[in-house]
Short mmCIF file of the N, C-alpha and C atoms (twelve columns), coordinates in Angstrom:
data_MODEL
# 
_entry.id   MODEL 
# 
loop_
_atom_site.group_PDB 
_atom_site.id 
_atom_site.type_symbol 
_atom_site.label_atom_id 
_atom_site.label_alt_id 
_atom_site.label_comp_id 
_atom_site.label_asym_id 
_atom_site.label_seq_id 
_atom_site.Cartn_x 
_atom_site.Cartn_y 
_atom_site.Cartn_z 
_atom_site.pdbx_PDB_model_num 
ATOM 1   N N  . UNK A 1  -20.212 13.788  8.462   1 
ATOM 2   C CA . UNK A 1  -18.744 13.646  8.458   1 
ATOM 3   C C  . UNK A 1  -18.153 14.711  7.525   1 
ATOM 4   N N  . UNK A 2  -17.509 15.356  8.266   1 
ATOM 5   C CA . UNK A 2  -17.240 16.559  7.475   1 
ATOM 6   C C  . UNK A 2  -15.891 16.315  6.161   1 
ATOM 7   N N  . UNK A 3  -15.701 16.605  5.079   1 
ATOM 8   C CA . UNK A 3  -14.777 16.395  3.642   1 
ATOM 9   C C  . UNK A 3  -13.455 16.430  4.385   1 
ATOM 10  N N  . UNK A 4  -13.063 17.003  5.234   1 
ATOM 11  C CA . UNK A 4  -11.388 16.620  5.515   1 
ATOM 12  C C  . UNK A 4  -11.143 15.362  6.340   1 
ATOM 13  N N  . UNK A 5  -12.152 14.857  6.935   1 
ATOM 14  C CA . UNK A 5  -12.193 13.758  7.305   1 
ATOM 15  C C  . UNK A 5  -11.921 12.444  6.370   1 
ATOM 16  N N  . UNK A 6  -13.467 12.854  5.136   1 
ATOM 17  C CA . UNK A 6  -12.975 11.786  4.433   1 
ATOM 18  C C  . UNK A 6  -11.477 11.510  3.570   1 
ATOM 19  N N  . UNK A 7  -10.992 13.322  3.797   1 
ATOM 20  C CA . UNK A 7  -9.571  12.991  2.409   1 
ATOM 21  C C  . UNK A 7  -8.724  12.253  3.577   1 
ATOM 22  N N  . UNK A 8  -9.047  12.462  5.232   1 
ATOM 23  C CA . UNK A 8  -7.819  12.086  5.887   1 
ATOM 24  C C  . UNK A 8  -7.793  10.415  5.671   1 
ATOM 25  N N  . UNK A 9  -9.044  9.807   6.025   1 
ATOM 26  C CA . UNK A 9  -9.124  8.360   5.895   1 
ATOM 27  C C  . UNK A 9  -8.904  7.919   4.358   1 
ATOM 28  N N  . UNK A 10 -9.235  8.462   3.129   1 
ATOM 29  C CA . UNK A 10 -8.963  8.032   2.160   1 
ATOM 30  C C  . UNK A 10 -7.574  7.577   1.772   1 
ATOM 31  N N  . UNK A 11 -6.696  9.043   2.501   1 
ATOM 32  C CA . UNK A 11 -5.279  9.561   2.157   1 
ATOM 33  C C  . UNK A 11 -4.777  7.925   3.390   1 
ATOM 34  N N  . UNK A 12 -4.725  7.888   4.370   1 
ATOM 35  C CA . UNK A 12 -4.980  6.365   5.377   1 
ATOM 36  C C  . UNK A 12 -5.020  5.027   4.429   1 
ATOM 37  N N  . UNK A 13 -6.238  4.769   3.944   1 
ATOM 38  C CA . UNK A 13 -6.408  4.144   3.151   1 
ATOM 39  C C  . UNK A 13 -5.340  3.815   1.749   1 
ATOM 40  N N  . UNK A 14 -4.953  5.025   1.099   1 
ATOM 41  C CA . UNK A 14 -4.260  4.961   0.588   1 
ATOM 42  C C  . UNK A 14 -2.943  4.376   0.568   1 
ATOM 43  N N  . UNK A 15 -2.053  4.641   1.803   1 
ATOM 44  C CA . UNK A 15 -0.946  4.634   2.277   1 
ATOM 45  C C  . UNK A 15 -0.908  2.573   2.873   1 
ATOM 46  N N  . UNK A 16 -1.629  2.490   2.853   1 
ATOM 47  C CA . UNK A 16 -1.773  1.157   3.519   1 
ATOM 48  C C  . UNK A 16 -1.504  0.131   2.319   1 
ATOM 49  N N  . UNK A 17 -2.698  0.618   1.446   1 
ATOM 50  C CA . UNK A 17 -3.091  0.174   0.032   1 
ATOM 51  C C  . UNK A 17 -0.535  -0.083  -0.968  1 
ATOM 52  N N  . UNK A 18 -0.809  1.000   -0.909  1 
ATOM 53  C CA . UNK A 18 0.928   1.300   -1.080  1 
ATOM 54  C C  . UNK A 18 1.513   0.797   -0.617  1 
ATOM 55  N N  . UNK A 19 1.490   0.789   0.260   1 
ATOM 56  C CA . UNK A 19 2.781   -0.395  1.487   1 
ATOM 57  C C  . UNK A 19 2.577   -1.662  1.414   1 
ATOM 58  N N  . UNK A 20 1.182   -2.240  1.465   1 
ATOM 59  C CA . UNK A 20 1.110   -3.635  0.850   1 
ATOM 60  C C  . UNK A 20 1.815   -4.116  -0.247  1 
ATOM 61  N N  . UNK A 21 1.060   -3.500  -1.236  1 
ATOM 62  C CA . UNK A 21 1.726   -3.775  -2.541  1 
ATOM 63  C C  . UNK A 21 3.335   -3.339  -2.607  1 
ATOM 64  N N  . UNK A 22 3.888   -2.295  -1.725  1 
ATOM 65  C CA . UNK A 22 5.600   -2.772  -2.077  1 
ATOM 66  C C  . UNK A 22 5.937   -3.808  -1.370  1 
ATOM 67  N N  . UNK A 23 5.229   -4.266  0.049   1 
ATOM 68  C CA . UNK A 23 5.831   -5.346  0.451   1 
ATOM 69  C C  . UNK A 23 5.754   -6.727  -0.092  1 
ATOM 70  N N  . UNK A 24 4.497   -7.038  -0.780  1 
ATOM 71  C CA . UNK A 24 4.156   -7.823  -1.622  1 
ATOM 72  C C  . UNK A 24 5.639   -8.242  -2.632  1 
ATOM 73  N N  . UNK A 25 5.597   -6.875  -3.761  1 
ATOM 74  C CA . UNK A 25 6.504   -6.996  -4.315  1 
ATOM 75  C C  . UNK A 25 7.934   -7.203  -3.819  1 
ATOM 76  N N  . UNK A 26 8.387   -7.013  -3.029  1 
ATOM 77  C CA . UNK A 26 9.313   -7.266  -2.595  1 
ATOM 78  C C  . UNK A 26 9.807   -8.852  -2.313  1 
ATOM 79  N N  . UNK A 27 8.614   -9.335  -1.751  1 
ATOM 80  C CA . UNK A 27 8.679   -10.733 -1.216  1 
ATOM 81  C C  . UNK A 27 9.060   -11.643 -2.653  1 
ATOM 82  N N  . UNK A 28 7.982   -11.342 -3.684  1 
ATOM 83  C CA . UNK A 28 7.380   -11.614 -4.895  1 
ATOM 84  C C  . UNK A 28 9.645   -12.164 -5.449  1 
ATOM 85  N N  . UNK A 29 10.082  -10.423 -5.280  1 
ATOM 86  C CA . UNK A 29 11.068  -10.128 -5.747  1 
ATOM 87  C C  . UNK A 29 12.501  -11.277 -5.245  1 
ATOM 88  N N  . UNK A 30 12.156  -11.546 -3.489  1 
ATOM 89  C CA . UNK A 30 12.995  -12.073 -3.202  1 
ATOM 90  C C  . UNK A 30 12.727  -13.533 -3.866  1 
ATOM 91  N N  . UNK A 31 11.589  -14.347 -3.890  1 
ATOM 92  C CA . UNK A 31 11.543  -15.423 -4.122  1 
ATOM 93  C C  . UNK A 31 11.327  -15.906 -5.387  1 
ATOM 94  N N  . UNK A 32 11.812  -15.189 -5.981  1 
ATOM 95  C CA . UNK A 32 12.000  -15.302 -7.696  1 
ATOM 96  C C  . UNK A 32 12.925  -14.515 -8.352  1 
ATOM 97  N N  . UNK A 33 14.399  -14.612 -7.758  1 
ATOM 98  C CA . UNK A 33 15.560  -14.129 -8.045  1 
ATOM 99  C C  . UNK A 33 15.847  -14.821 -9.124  1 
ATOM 100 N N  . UNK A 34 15.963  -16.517 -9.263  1 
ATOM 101 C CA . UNK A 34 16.389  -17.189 -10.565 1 
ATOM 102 C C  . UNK A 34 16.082  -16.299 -12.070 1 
ATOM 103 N N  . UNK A 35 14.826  -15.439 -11.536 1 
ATOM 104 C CA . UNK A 35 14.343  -14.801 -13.120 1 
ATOM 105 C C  . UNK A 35 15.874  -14.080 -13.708 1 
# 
């Protein structure tokens, strides 16, 4: 498997990894407005 492969799936990986966690937070954010 040639190295630009792995940065493409890592960089993949990455982006997924990111979007979870803002959507997470977000949710996190809506349902704990009282703070």
């Amino acid at each position: 498997m040639p190295l630009a492969d792995h940065l493409r799936e890592l960089r993949n990986r990455l982006l997924k990894a990111v979007l979870a966690i803002l959507v997470v937070t977000v949710v996190a954010m809506i349902y704990y407005k009282p703070i």
